C-alpha positions as a Markdown table, in Angstrom:
| # | Residue | x | y | z |
|---|---|---|---|---|
| 1 | Met | 18.6 | 151.6 | 76.5 |
| 2 | Gly | 15.2 | 153.2 | 76.8 |
| 3 | Gly | 13.8 | 149.5 | 77.0 |
| 4 | Ile | 11.2 | 150.9 | 79.7 |
| 5 | Phe | 9.3 | 152.9 | 76.5 |
| 6 | Arg | 8.8 | 150.0 | 74.0 |
| 7 | Val | 7.0 | 147.9 | 76.9 |
| 8 | Asn | 3.9 | 149.5 | 78.4 |
| 9 | Thr | 3.3 | 149.6 | 81.5 |
| 10 | Tyr | 0.6 | 151.6 | 84.3 |
| 11 | Tyr | 0.3 | 151.5 | 87.6 |
| 12 | Thr | -2.4 | 150.6 | 89.9 |
| 13 | Asp | -3.8 | 149.3 | 93.4 |
| 14 | Leu | -2.7 | 146.0 | 93.2 |
| 15 | Glu | -5.0 | 144.3 | 95.9 |
| 16 | Pro | -7.9 | 145.1 | 93.7 |
| 17 | Tyr | -6.6 | 144.4 | 90.7 |
| 18 | Leu | -5.4 | 140.8 | 91.5 |
| 19 | Gln | -8.9 | 140.4 | 92.8 |
| 20 | Ser | -10.4 | 141.2 | 89.7 |
| 21 | Thr | -8.1 | 139.6 | 86.8 |
| 22 | Lys | -9.5 | 136.5 | 85.0 |
| 23 | Leu | -5.3 | 135.6 | 84.1 |
| 24 | Pro | -3.9 | 133.4 | 87.0 |
| 25 | Ile | -1.1 | 134.2 | 89.3 |
| 26 | Tyr | 2.1 | 133.0 | 89.8 |
| 27 | Gly | 4.1 | 134.4 | 92.3 |
| 28 | Ala | 7.4 | 133.6 | 94.2 |
| 29 | Leu | 7.8 | 131.9 | 96.9 |
| 30 | Leu | 10.1 | 129.9 | 98.8 |
| 31 | Asp | 8.1 | 127.2 | 98.7 |
| 32 | Gly | 6.5 | 126.9 | 95.7 |
| 33 | Glu | 6.9 | 124.4 | 92.6 |
| 34 | Asn | 10.8 | 123.9 | 90.8 |
| 35 | Ile | 10.4 | 127.0 | 87.6 |
| 36 | Tyr | 12.4 | 124.0 | 85.5 |
| 37 | Glu | 9.8 | 121.8 | 85.9 |
| 38 | Leu | 6.8 | 123.8 | 85.3 |
| 39 | Val | 4.3 | 122.1 | 82.8 |
| 40 | Asp | 1.8 | 124.5 | 82.5 |
| 41 | Lys | 3.1 | 128.2 | 81.5 |
| 42 | Ser | 0.0 | 130.0 | 80.5 |
| 43 | Lys | -0.3 | 133.5 | 80.2 |
| 44 | Gly | -0.9 | 135.0 | 84.0 |
| 45 | Ile | 0.5 | 137.5 | 85.9 |
| 46 | Leu | 3.9 | 137.3 | 88.1 |
| 47 | Val | 4.3 | 138.4 | 91.5 |
| 48 | Ile | 7.8 | 139.3 | 92.7 |
| 49 | Gly | 8.6 | 140.1 | 96.4 |
| 50 | Asn | 11.2 | 142.2 | 97.8 |
| 51 | Glu | 14.6 | 140.6 | 99.2 |
| 52 | Ser | 14.1 | 140.9 | 103.0 |
| 53 | Lys | 10.6 | 140.2 | 103.4 |
| 54 | Gly | 9.2 | 138.5 | 100.5 |
| 55 | Ile | 5.1 | 139.2 | 98.8 |
| 56 | Arg | 3.8 | 141.3 | 101.7 |
| 57 | Ser | 1.0 | 137.9 | 103.3 |
| 58 | Thr | -2.3 | 140.1 | 102.5 |
| 59 | Ile | -0.9 | 140.2 | 98.4 |
| 60 | Gln | -0.3 | 136.0 | 99.0 |
| 61 | Asn | -3.5 | 135.0 | 99.2 |
| 62 | Phe | -4.2 | 135.4 | 95.9 |
| 63 | Ile | -1.5 | 133.5 | 94.5 |
| 64 | Gln | -2.5 | 130.3 | 92.6 |
| 65 | Lys | 1.0 | 129.2 | 91.8 |
| 66 | Pro | 3.3 | 129.1 | 93.4 |
| 67 | Ile | 7.5 | 128.7 | 91.8 |
| 68 | Thr | 10.3 | 129.2 | 93.0 |
| 69 | Ile | 14.1 | 128.9 | 91.2 |
| 70 | Pro | 15.6 | 125.7 | 93.2 |
| 71 | Arg | 18.9 | 126.4 | 95.8 |
| 72 | Ile | 21.6 | 124.8 | 93.6 |
| 73 | Gly | 25.0 | 125.0 | 95.9 |
| 74 | Gln | 24.9 | 127.4 | 98.9 |
| 75 | Ala | 23.8 | 130.1 | 97.5 |
| 76 | Glu | 21.4 | 131.4 | 99.8 |
| 77 | Ser | 19.1 | 133.9 | 97.6 |
| 78 | Leu | 19.4 | 135.9 | 94.3 |
| 79 | Asn | 18.3 | 140.0 | 94.2 |
| 80 | Ala | 14.8 | 140.2 | 93.2 |
| 81 | Ala | 15.9 | 142.1 | 89.8 |
| 82 | Val | 17.4 | 139.3 | 88.5 |
| 83 | Ala | 15.2 | 136.3 | 90.7 |
| 84 | Thr | 12.9 | 137.9 | 87.7 |
| 85 | Gly | 14.9 | 138.1 | 84.9 |
| 86 | Ile | 15.6 | 134.3 | 85.5 |
| 87 | Ile | 11.8 | 133.4 | 86.1 |
| 88 | Val | 10.8 | 135.1 | 82.8 |
| 89 | Gly | 13.1 | 133.7 | 80.4 |
| 90 | Gln | 12.3 | 130.4 | 81.8 |
| 91 | Leu | 8.6 | 131.7 | 81.8 |
| 92 | Thr | 8.6 | 132.3 | 78.2 |
| 93 | Leu | 10.7 | 129.3 | 76.8 |
């Protein structure tokens, strides 16, 4: 418990921030590159949408590296928190 107090967090308007950043922007999308086959795992920004609507189209315009978790079996979808955990875990390997 209390993990939130050990990481740096801040709030800002997302679009201007993405517009000005020099970091690559990863986005979790249905048609992205398989996260298990990524070669370039450079430091960047990860954008995750919500379960029902995904990432807003205005934000999708900034995504340079679309990524996806491949479907296995009959699973329809993952919730955003679970998907984020899987992606962050894979990107940090």
